[in-house]
Tab-separated table of C-alpha atoms and ligand atoms in Angstrom:
chain	number	residue	atom	x	y	z
Y	55	MET	CA	10.904	-119.277	7.824
Y	56	ARG	CA	14.451	-120.011	7.000
Y	57	SER	CA	14.716	-123.236	4.885
Y	58	PRO	CA	16.698	-126.126	7.055
Y	59	VAL	CA	18.653	-126.919	3.892
Y	60	PRO	CA	21.714	-124.879	4.631
Y	61	ASP	CA	21.700	-126.006	8.174
Y	62	LEU	CA	21.766	-129.642	7.055
Y	63	LEU	CA	24.332	-128.972	4.655
Y	64	ASP	CA	26.463	-127.054	7.580
Y	65	ALA	CA	25.947	-130.121	9.627
Y	66	VAL	CA	27.194	-132.544	6.889
Y	67	LEU	CA	30.221	-130.406	6.404
Y	68	GLU	CA	31.178	-130.166	10.033
Y	69	GLU	CA	30.539	-133.796	10.638
Y	70	CYS	CA	33.019	-134.773	7.488
Y	71	ARG	CA	35.433	-132.343	8.631
Y	72	ASP	CA	35.517	-133.820	12.085
Y	73	ALA	CA	35.900	-137.315	10.790
Y	74	GLY	CA	39.590	-137.074	9.987
Y	75	ASP	CA	42.209	-135.227	7.812
Y	76	ASP	CA	43.213	-138.530	6.153
Y	77	GLY	CA	44.137	-138.401	2.236
Y	78	GLU	CA	47.296	-136.747	0.274
Y	79	LEU	CA	47.378	-133.775	-1.921
Y	80	ALA	CA	47.679	-134.627	-5.577
Y	81	GLY	CA	51.148	-135.620	-6.658
Y	82	SER	CA	50.821	-135.628	-10.395
Y	83	ILE	CA	50.482	-131.758	-11.084
Y	84	PRO	CA	52.934	-129.811	-9.223
Y	85	GLU	CA	50.934	-126.480	-9.105
Y	86	LEU	CA	48.181	-128.477	-7.148
Y	87	ALA	CA	50.555	-129.433	-4.310
Y	88	ASP	CA	50.275	-126.062	-3.211
Y	89	ALA	CA	46.489	-126.226	-2.429
Y	90	ASP	CA	45.260	-125.363	1.202
Y	91	PRO	CA	44.524	-129.062	2.241
Y	92	GLU	CA	41.776	-127.761	4.710
Y	93	ARG	CA	39.507	-126.023	2.229
Y	94	PHE	CA	36.162	-127.742	2.281
Y	95	ALA	CA	33.072	-126.738	0.510
Y	96	LEU	CA	29.661	-128.026	-0.498
Y	97	ALA	CA	26.981	-126.909	-2.744
Y	98	LEU	CA	23.595	-128.223	-4.185
Y	99	CYS	CA	21.427	-127.178	-6.971
Y	100	THR	CA	17.915	-128.265	-7.553
Y	101	VAL	CA	15.665	-128.623	-10.946
Y	102	ASP	CA	14.452	-125.146	-10.470
Y	103	GLY	CA	17.751	-123.626	-10.105
Y	104	THR	CA	17.747	-122.843	-6.480
Y	105	ARG	CA	21.400	-123.075	-5.198
Y	106	TYR	CA	22.562	-123.830	-1.689
Y	107	ALA	CA	26.338	-123.708	-0.759
Y	108	VAL	CA	28.247	-123.821	2.672
Y	109	GLY	CA	31.977	-123.882	3.448
Y	110	ASP	CA	34.855	-122.401	1.208
Y	111	ALA	CA	32.099	-121.948	-1.529
Y	112	GLU	CA	33.468	-118.863	-3.185
Y	113	HIS	CA	36.874	-120.643	-3.670
Y	114	ARG	CA	37.780	-121.539	-7.370
Y	115	PHE	CA	39.732	-124.605	-8.237
Y	116	THR	CA	40.708	-126.374	-11.559
Y	117	ILE	CA	37.911	-128.615	-12.785
Y	118	GLN	CA	40.290	-131.345	-13.850
Y	119	SER	CA	38.702	-134.691	-14.482
Y	120	ILE	CA	35.095	-133.331	-13.698
Y	121	SER	CA	35.276	-131.814	-17.335
Y	122	LYS	CA	35.465	-135.099	-18.756
Y	123	PRO	CA	31.543	-135.970	-18.656
Y	124	PHE	CA	30.770	-132.606	-19.979
Y	125	VAL	CA	33.204	-132.880	-22.800
Y	126	TYR	CA	31.836	-136.427	-23.624
Y	127	ALA	CA	28.556	-134.754	-23.810
Y	128	LEU	CA	29.429	-132.305	-26.171
Y	129	ALA	CA	31.234	-134.826	-28.454
Y	130	LEU	CA	27.960	-136.649	-28.414
Y	131	ALA	CA	25.973	-133.853	-29.379
Y	132	ASP	CA	28.309	-132.540	-32.041
Y	133	ARG	CA	29.352	-136.041	-33.697
Y	134	GLY	CA	26.312	-138.053	-32.853
Y	135	TYR	CA	26.222	-141.400	-30.990
Y	136	ASP	CA	27.838	-143.676	-33.678
Y	137	GLU	CA	30.940	-141.621	-34.456
Y	138	VAL	CA	31.796	-141.134	-30.644
Y	139	LEU	CA	31.099	-144.681	-29.862
Y	140	ASP	CA	33.420	-145.824	-32.574
Y	141	HIS	CA	36.339	-143.991	-30.791
Y	142	VAL	CA	35.561	-144.395	-27.241
Y	143	GLY	CA	34.081	-147.288	-25.415
Y	144	VAL	CA	31.533	-147.474	-22.330
Y	145	GLU	CA	33.098	-150.388	-20.068
Y	146	PRO	CA	34.483	-149.673	-16.887
Y	147	SER	CA	38.304	-150.196	-16.897
Y	148	GLY	CA	38.752	-151.305	-13.387
Y	149	ASP	CA	42.109	-149.313	-13.747
Y	150	ALA	CA	43.627	-146.146	-12.242
Y	151	PHE	CA	42.724	-142.812	-14.237
Y	152	ASN	CA	45.797	-142.686	-16.178
Y	153	GLU	CA	46.191	-146.260	-17.103
Y	154	ILE	CA	46.637	-147.817	-20.641
Y	155	SER	CA	43.166	-148.842	-20.977
Y	156	LEU	CA	42.450	-149.942	-24.355
Y	157	GLU	CA	39.933	-152.384	-26.056
Y	158	ASP	CA	41.272	-155.018	-28.630
Y	159	ASN	CA	39.998	-152.712	-31.374
Y	160	GLY	CA	42.040	-149.743	-29.975
Y	161	ARG	CA	39.408	-147.903	-28.404
Y	162	PRO	CA	39.955	-146.229	-25.029
Y	163	ARG	CA	37.784	-148.217	-22.681
Y	164	ASN	CA	35.656	-145.174	-21.595
Y	165	PRO	CA	35.700	-141.520	-21.669
Y	166	MET	CA	36.279	-141.030	-17.648
Y	167	ILE	CA	39.759	-141.995	-17.810
Y	168	ASN	CA	42.618	-139.884	-19.321
Y	169	ILE	CA	43.164	-142.136	-22.275
Y	170	GLY	CA	39.508	-141.947	-23.258
Y	171	ALA	CA	39.267	-138.136	-22.171
Y	172	ILE	CA	41.944	-136.987	-24.549
Y	173	THR	CA	40.398	-138.922	-27.297
Y	174	THR	CA	36.998	-137.339	-26.612
Y	175	HIS	CA	38.397	-133.880	-26.424
Y	176	ALA	CA	39.447	-134.324	-30.272
Y	177	LEU	CA	35.545	-135.219	-31.040
Y	178	ALA	CA	34.256	-131.839	-29.840
Y	179	GLY	CA	33.135	-129.382	-32.486
Y	180	PRO	CA	31.893	-130.186	-35.918
Y	181	ARG	CA	33.451	-132.967	-38.150
Y	182	GLY	CA	36.798	-131.789	-39.679
Y	183	ALA	CA	37.261	-128.998	-36.732
Y	184	THR	CA	40.946	-128.267	-36.265
Y	185	ALA	CA	42.315	-128.950	-32.504
Y	186	GLU	CA	42.030	-125.371	-31.822
Y	187	GLN	CA	38.355	-125.307	-32.781
Y	188	SER	CA	37.790	-128.283	-30.644
Y	189	THR	CA	39.430	-126.685	-27.618
Y	190	ALA	CA	37.407	-123.342	-28.072
Y	191	ARG	CA	34.294	-125.531	-28.426
Y	192	VAL	CA	35.088	-127.365	-24.939
Y	193	LEU	CA	35.682	-124.069	-23.291
Y	194	GLU	CA	32.541	-122.519	-24.536
Y	195	GLY	CA	30.575	-125.678	-23.919
Y	196	LEU	CA	31.778	-126.006	-20.228
Y	197	SER	CA	30.887	-122.567	-19.754
Y	198	THR	CA	27.359	-123.036	-20.952
Y	199	PHE	CA	26.973	-126.092	-18.561
Y	200	ALA	CA	27.995	-123.729	-15.707
Y	201	GLY	CA	25.772	-120.825	-16.838
Y	202	ARG	CA	28.816	-118.437	-16.720
Y	203	GLU	CA	32.055	-117.851	-18.666
Y	204	LEU	CA	34.713	-120.012	-17.054
Y	205	GLU	CA	38.213	-118.881	-16.968
Y	206	VAL	CA	41.512	-120.843	-17.355
Y	207	ASP	CA	44.089	-121.168	-14.423
Y	208	GLU	CA	47.259	-120.501	-16.702
Y	209	ALA	CA	49.700	-121.547	-13.880
Y	210	VAL	CA	48.101	-124.899	-13.529
Y	211	GLU	CA	47.770	-125.498	-17.177
Y	212	ALA	CA	51.497	-124.502	-17.450
Y	213	SER	CA	52.435	-126.775	-14.745
Y	214	GLU	CA	50.542	-129.858	-16.161
Y	215	ARG	CA	52.169	-129.137	-19.245
Y	216	GLU	CA	55.672	-129.602	-17.907
Y	217	THR	CA	54.677	-133.049	-16.578
Y	218	ALA	CA	52.252	-134.153	-19.474
Y	219	ASP	CA	54.818	-137.115	-20.466
Y	220	ARG	CA	52.351	-139.730	-19.401
Y	221	ASN	CA	49.258	-137.989	-21.024
Y	222	LEU	CA	51.261	-137.650	-24.161
Y	223	ALA	CA	52.333	-141.401	-24.380
Y	224	LEU	CA	48.549	-142.215	-23.983
Y	225	ALA	CA	47.544	-139.997	-26.752
Y	226	TYR	CA	50.246	-141.495	-28.910
Y	227	LEU	CA	49.224	-145.022	-28.264
Y	228	VAL	CA	45.403	-144.073	-29.329
Y	229	ARG	CA	46.811	-142.380	-32.230
Y	230	ALA	CA	48.589	-145.509	-33.479
Y	231	ARG	CA	45.598	-147.388	-33.151
Y	232	GLY	CA	43.638	-144.981	-35.523
Y	233	LYS	CA	41.241	-143.748	-32.654
Y	234	LEU	CA	42.634	-140.221	-32.204
Y	235	GLN	CA	41.571	-137.676	-34.595
Y	236	ASP	CA	43.983	-134.845	-33.823
Y	237	GLU	CA	47.930	-134.702	-33.519
Y	238	PRO	CA	48.913	-136.200	-29.944
Y	239	HIS	CA	50.541	-133.057	-28.979
Y	240	ASP	CA	47.410	-130.926	-29.959
Y	241	ALA	CA	45.068	-133.162	-28.307
Y	242	VAL	CA	46.840	-133.226	-24.893
Y	243	ASP	CA	47.305	-129.532	-25.075
Y	244	GLY	CA	43.614	-129.061	-25.522
Y	245	TYR	CA	42.742	-131.472	-23.051
Y	246	ILE	CA	45.136	-129.739	-20.437
Y	247	ARG	CA	43.395	-126.540	-21.088
Y	248	GLN	CA	40.087	-128.144	-20.494
Y	249	CYS	CA	41.304	-129.575	-17.095
Y	250	SER	CA	42.330	-126.133	-16.007
Y	251	ALA	CA	39.144	-124.319	-16.124
Y	252	LEU	CA	38.299	-122.717	-13.032
Y	253	VAL	CA	35.063	-123.535	-11.125
Y	254	ASP	CA	33.512	-123.447	-7.583
Y	255	VAL	CA	31.283	-125.895	-5.910
Y	256	ARG	CA	28.124	-123.810	-7.011
Y	257	ASP	CA	29.384	-124.262	-10.706
Y	258	LEU	CA	29.658	-128.028	-9.980
Y	259	ALA	CA	26.209	-128.254	-8.657
Y	260	VAL	CA	24.692	-126.307	-11.783
Y	261	MET	CA	26.834	-128.456	-14.243
Y	262	ALA	CA	25.450	-131.670	-12.527
Y	263	MET	CA	21.882	-130.464	-12.250
Y	264	THR	CA	21.945	-129.608	-15.995
Y	265	LEU	CA	22.868	-133.279	-16.803
Y	266	GLY	CA	20.155	-134.513	-14.194
Y	267	ALA	CA	17.589	-132.302	-15.901
Y	268	GLY	CA	17.886	-133.518	-19.444
Y	269	GLY	CA	20.410	-131.054	-20.440
Y	270	ARG	CA	18.709	-127.826	-19.489
Y	271	ASN	CA	20.637	-125.399	-17.497
Y	272	PRO	CA	18.209	-124.906	-14.385
Y	273	VAL	CA	19.619	-121.319	-13.795
Y	274	THR	CA	20.054	-119.990	-17.361
Y	275	GLY	CA	17.174	-122.173	-19.067
Y	276	GLU	CA	19.475	-122.796	-21.862
Y	277	GLN	CA	19.000	-126.362	-23.401
Y	278	VAL	CA	22.952	-127.155	-23.591
Y	279	VAL	CA	22.749	-130.585	-25.031
Y	280	PRO	CA	19.862	-133.095	-26.036
Y	281	ALA	CA	18.310	-135.232	-23.151
Y	282	TRP	CA	19.282	-138.423	-24.726
Y	283	VAL	CA	22.961	-137.256	-24.341
Y	284	CYS	CA	22.618	-136.776	-20.624
Y	285	ARG	CA	21.186	-140.374	-20.285
Y	286	GLN	CA	24.237	-141.757	-21.987
Y	287	VAL	CA	26.940	-139.558	-19.953
Y	288	LEU	CA	25.000	-140.193	-16.656
Y	289	SER	CA	25.141	-143.727	-17.242
Y	290	VAL	CA	28.855	-143.925	-17.987
Y	291	MET	CA	29.410	-141.759	-15.011
Y	292	ALA	CA	27.661	-144.229	-12.776
Y	293	THR	CA	29.769	-147.082	-14.067
Y	294	CYS	CA	33.029	-145.359	-14.560
Y	295	GLY	CA	32.962	-142.034	-12.933
Y	296	MET	CA	34.901	-142.779	-9.946
Y	297	TYR	CA	37.681	-144.699	-11.661
Y	298	ASP	CA	38.285	-148.289	-9.899
Y	299	ALA	CA	36.181	-147.059	-6.864
Y	300	ALA	CA	33.135	-146.905	-9.047
Y	301	GLY	CA	31.546	-150.035	-7.776
Y	302	ASP	CA	31.843	-149.302	-4.185
Y	303	TRP	CA	30.944	-145.713	-4.658
Y	304	MET	CA	27.569	-146.934	-6.660
Y	305	THR	CA	26.778	-149.104	-3.736
Y	306	THR	CA	27.330	-146.730	-0.963
Y	307	VAL	CA	26.345	-143.544	-2.572
Y	308	GLY	CA	24.415	-144.333	-5.365
Y	309	ILE	CA	24.581	-141.108	-7.367
Y	310	PRO	CA	26.180	-140.995	-10.745
Y	311	ALA	CA	29.308	-138.842	-10.214
Y	312	LYS	CA	32.694	-137.750	-11.319
Y	313	SER	CA	35.937	-136.680	-9.279
Y	314	GLY	CA	38.970	-134.591	-10.294
Y	315	VAL	CA	42.440	-134.629	-9.090
Y	316	SER	CA	42.358	-131.016	-7.540
Y	317	GLY	CA	39.735	-132.239	-5.186
Y	318	GLY	CA	36.215	-131.540	-6.678
Y	319	VAL	CA	33.495	-134.251	-6.758
Y	320	LEU	CA	30.311	-133.658	-8.741
Y	321	GLY	CA	27.208	-135.654	-8.576
Y	322	ALA	CA	23.764	-135.769	-10.365
Y	323	LEU	CA	20.635	-137.414	-9.174
Y	324	PRO	CA	18.194	-137.347	-12.177
Y	325	GLY	CA	15.427	-135.209	-11.883
Y	326	GLN	CA	16.245	-134.284	-8.157
Y	327	VAL	CA	19.514	-132.589	-7.546
Y	328	GLY	CA	22.961	-131.516	-8.668
Y	329	ILE	CA	25.591	-131.746	-6.049
Y	330	GLY	CA	29.244	-130.320	-5.929
Y	331	ALA	CA	31.986	-130.871	-3.301
Y	332	PHE	CA	35.499	-129.926	-2.977
Y	333	SER	CA	38.358	-130.555	-0.648
Y	334	PRO	CA	41.949	-131.319	-1.975
Y	335	ARG	CA	42.974	-134.391	-0.011
Y	336	LEU	CA	42.674	-137.460	-2.124
Y	337	ASP	CA	42.456	-141.162	-1.410
Y	338	ARG	CA	44.516	-143.941	-3.361
Y	339	PHE	CA	41.862	-143.868	-6.171
Y	340	GLY	CA	42.268	-140.070	-6.606
Y	341	ASN	CA	38.934	-139.207	-5.059
Y	342	SER	CA	38.731	-136.164	-2.675
Y	343	VAL	CA	38.397	-137.896	1.013
Y	344	ARG	CA	36.099	-135.404	2.514
Y	345	GLY	CA	34.148	-134.733	-0.585
Y	346	SER	CA	33.374	-138.630	-0.873
Y	347	ARG	CA	32.371	-138.593	2.883
Y	348	ALA	CA	30.021	-135.695	2.355
Y	349	PHE	CA	28.259	-137.542	-0.715
Y	350	GLU	CA	27.828	-140.709	1.501
Y	351	ARG	CA	26.476	-138.502	4.240
Y	352	LEU	CA	23.828	-136.580	2.059
Y	353	SER	CA	22.990	-139.730	0.128
Y	354	THR	CA	21.983	-141.310	3.525
Y	355	GLU	CA	20.630	-138.265	5.131
Y	356	MET	CA	18.406	-137.198	1.897
Y	357	GLY	CA	17.618	-140.653	0.712
Y	358	LEU	CA	19.304	-140.146	-2.722
Y	359	HIS	CA	20.547	-143.534	-3.628
Y	360	LEU	CA	19.817	-143.955	-7.337
Y	361	MET	CA	18.815	-147.748	-6.819
Y	362	HIS	CA	16.608	-146.783	-3.703
Y	363	ALA	CA	13.105	-148.202	-4.884
Y	364	PRO	CA	10.722	-145.129	-5.535
Y	365	GLU	CA	7.367	-145.281	-3.487
Y	366	VAL	CA	5.341	-147.399	-5.588
Y	367	ALA	CA	2.520	-145.682	-7.571
Y	368	ALA	CA	0.113	-147.743	-5.617
Y	369	HIS	CA	-2.929	-145.299	-5.386
Y	370	VAL	CA	-3.201	-144.089	-9.030
Y	371	LEU	CA	-6.979	-144.153	-8.681
Y	372	TYR	CA	-8.228	-141.544	-6.180
Y	373	GLY	CA	-11.925	-142.107	-6.702
Y	374	LEU	CA	-14.440	-143.953	-8.545
Y	375	VAL	CA	-17.993	-142.641	-9.074
Y	376	GLU	CA	-20.647	-145.002	-9.978
Y	377	PRO	CA	-23.408	-143.865	-12.408
Y	378	ASP	CA	-26.199	-143.965	-9.891
Y	379	ASP	CA	-23.866	-142.316	-6.943
Y	380	ASP	CA	-25.275	-139.055	-7.990
Y	381	ALA	CA	-27.681	-137.325	-10.369
Y	382	ASP	CA	-25.793	-136.820	-13.609
Y	383	GLY	CA	-25.581	-140.650	-14.208
Y	384	LEU	CA	-21.969	-140.476	-15.259
Y	385	ARG	CA	-19.100	-142.881	-14.244
Y	386	GLU	CA	-16.136	-141.068	-13.253
Y	387	VAL	CA	-12.505	-142.550	-13.044
Y	388	ARG	CA	-10.411	-140.401	-11.237
Y	389	LEU	CA	-6.682	-140.714	-11.461
Y	390	GLN	CA	-3.838	-139.109	-9.757
Y	391	GLY	CA	0.046	-139.149	-9.357
Y	392	THR	CA	2.631	-139.159	-12.033
Y	393	MET	CA	1.903	-141.341	-15.247
Y	394	HIS	CA	4.961	-143.263	-16.155
Y	395	PHE	CA	4.785	-147.131	-17.460
Y	396	ALA	CA	3.631	-148.610	-13.928
Y	397	ALA	CA	1.271	-145.913	-13.091
Y	398	ALA	CA	-0.470	-145.913	-16.413
Y	399	GLU	CA	-0.305	-149.651	-16.439
Y	400	ALA	CA	-2.516	-149.559	-13.346
Y	401	ALA	CA	-4.802	-146.840	-14.560
Y	402	LEU	CA	-5.416	-148.992	-17.633
Y	403	ARG	CA	-6.593	-151.746	-15.382
Y	404	GLU	CA	-9.112	-149.273	-13.842
Y	405	LEU	CA	-10.230	-148.570	-17.338
Y	406	GLU	CA	-10.481	-152.203	-18.334
Y	407	ALA	CA	-12.785	-152.836	-15.383
Y	408	VAL	CA	-15.397	-150.257	-16.776
Y	409	PRO	CA	-18.661	-152.358	-17.144
Y	410	ASP	CA	-20.532	-152.234	-20.486
Y	411	ASP	CA	-23.671	-150.576	-18.993
Y	412	GLY	CA	-23.931	-147.636	-21.548
Y	413	ALA	CA	-23.035	-145.082	-18.932
Y	414	PRO	CA	-20.913	-142.318	-20.206
Y	415	VAL	CA	-17.416	-142.160	-18.541
Y	416	VAL	CA	-15.518	-139.458	-17.464
Y	417	VAL	CA	-11.670	-139.901	-17.142
Y	418	ASP	CA	-10.545	-137.255	-14.791
Y	419	LEU	CA	-6.833	-136.293	-14.855
Y	420	SER	CA	-7.199	-132.966	-13.029
Y	421	ARG	CA	-5.058	-134.551	-10.293
Y	422	VAL	CA	-2.403	-136.158	-12.612
Y	423	GLY	CA	0.558	-133.818	-11.939
Y	424	SER	CA	2.578	-135.060	-15.084
Y	425	ALA	CA	2.796	-138.004	-17.497
Y	426	ASN	CA	5.946	-138.991	-19.410
Y	427	ALA	CA	5.589	-139.995	-23.208
Y	428	VAL	CA	4.847	-143.663	-22.515
Y	429	GLY	CA	2.309	-142.727	-19.762
Y	430	ARG	CA	0.506	-140.381	-22.215
Y	431	ARG	CA	0.603	-142.824	-24.971
Y	432	MET	CA	-0.800	-145.509	-22.868
Y	433	LEU	CA	-3.615	-143.402	-21.263
Y	434	ARG	CA	-4.555	-142.139	-24.805
Y	435	GLU	CA	-4.878	-145.819	-25.983
Y	436	GLY	CA	-6.815	-146.807	-23.087
Y	437	VAL	CA	-9.403	-143.794	-23.925
Y	438	GLU	CA	-9.495	-144.686	-27.469
Y	439	ARG	CA	-10.143	-148.483	-26.635
Y	440	LEU	CA	-13.073	-147.436	-24.526
Y	441	ARG	CA	-14.571	-145.593	-27.195
Y	442	ARG	CA	-13.831	-148.312	-29.546
Y	443	ASP	CA	-15.854	-150.507	-27.412
Y	444	GLY	CA	-18.863	-148.159	-27.719
Y	445	HIS	CA	-18.365	-146.175	-24.622
Y	446	GLU	CA	-19.164	-142.172	-24.695
Y	447	VAL	CA	-15.769	-141.146	-22.973
Y	448	ARG	CA	-14.968	-137.569	-21.764
Y	449	VAL	CA	-11.301	-136.796	-20.560
Y	450	GLU	CA	-10.975	-133.961	-17.856
Y	451	ASP	CA	-7.525	-132.854	-18.463
Y	452	PRO	CA	-7.339	-129.166	-17.133
Y	453	ASP	CA	-3.451	-129.074	-17.253
Y	454	GLY	CA	-3.039	-130.893	-20.769
Y	455	VAL	CA	-0.850	-133.542	-19.310
Y	456	LEU	CA	-1.951	-135.686	-22.137
Y	457	ASP	CA	-0.683	-133.009	-24.711
Y	458	ASP	CA	2.642	-133.673	-26.300
C	533	LIG	N1	44.412	-133.259	-15.799
C	533	LIG	C1	44.593	-134.333	-14.960
C	533	LIG	C2	45.515	-135.500	-15.552
C	533	LIG	O1	45.515	-135.648	-16.848
C	533	LIG	C3	43.322	-134.975	-14.719
C	533	LIG	C4	43.168	-136.077	-13.895
C	533	LIG	C5	42.179	-136.140	-12.730
C	533	LIG	O2	41.604	-135.222	-12.413
C	533	LIG	N2	42.043	-137.263	-12.160
C	533	LIG	O3	46.072	-136.121	-15.092
């Protein structure tokens, strides 16, 4: 059997190609104006590291603004939440990617727009890192997210450096407000180098899945950043990743995402899938037209909208054996599913209903696939309370879902 997933991706690609060729190539970086506007590629990566790719999947392009969430992740991991939050906010700006978007206290409004990303670049690496060390940390970190060493496109880098006046102006403004740790020229140079790292759609899918899998690269198995960092980054991507189209994106596509001016789009659906798309023509917000279309199709076809209510954990109980049902005289409460808060709450109600008839109780977890920390704590507490009430309780937990 050949998996139908590549066929589905192919169908999405063709459909989105046929839907039109609107949009314009990026104007802000001269070198990007030479891109072939017809290129189009799409890739998926799953939590177990399986990758699917269709279209111009081998084509490499500069990562541009898609680097921003990853550098934000590195800064958070290196400097901690408080120091990073002291320098860059988390509020959507409602402005274009290169706007002067500062809060009253001088903090850039968020790390997904240029002014915030330049500030974030200077926060990568250990406290006291030089500008050079921060840039090295950024390139090494981006590579670890991708699971391979990324090269830099020197021509695009040089081209952007020649047209960096606006980014320099942004950097000087932040520096003047005391929120930029490096010299403006150094920070912008490093930021431009960061934006010039070369990736393909497969890299984007793996990078996205790493964020969506709590910081563990699904291909290399390396823990790149801690899980709390990913939660922070994905939240900011959801509200600010698509610039002033972020609200529209969240309602129609519903996947935390980030776009770049060379035509890449990356999306991460926590716990499920990482997606990368590429097509150079951009809409007026600076987001890839065909890339956005492909995300919208994929989200609809595969039910990937984050806000779509998951199937309710209605059947946590798959069986209840009463003491006189069979010869052993045991009461068995058989549970199933994934134990998060809502499922564990329902399970606790089953334990609460256990009558005080002196029969020993078996809590059978052999059909519980997994439990998160809250689910574990609640179930353990339920068992503990049954015992405290005088019940003899045995827990059947062959897979150790209650173990830490
Ligand atoms: N390097 C680009 C810039 O600073 C990144 C912008 C983008 O991808 N939207 O302008």
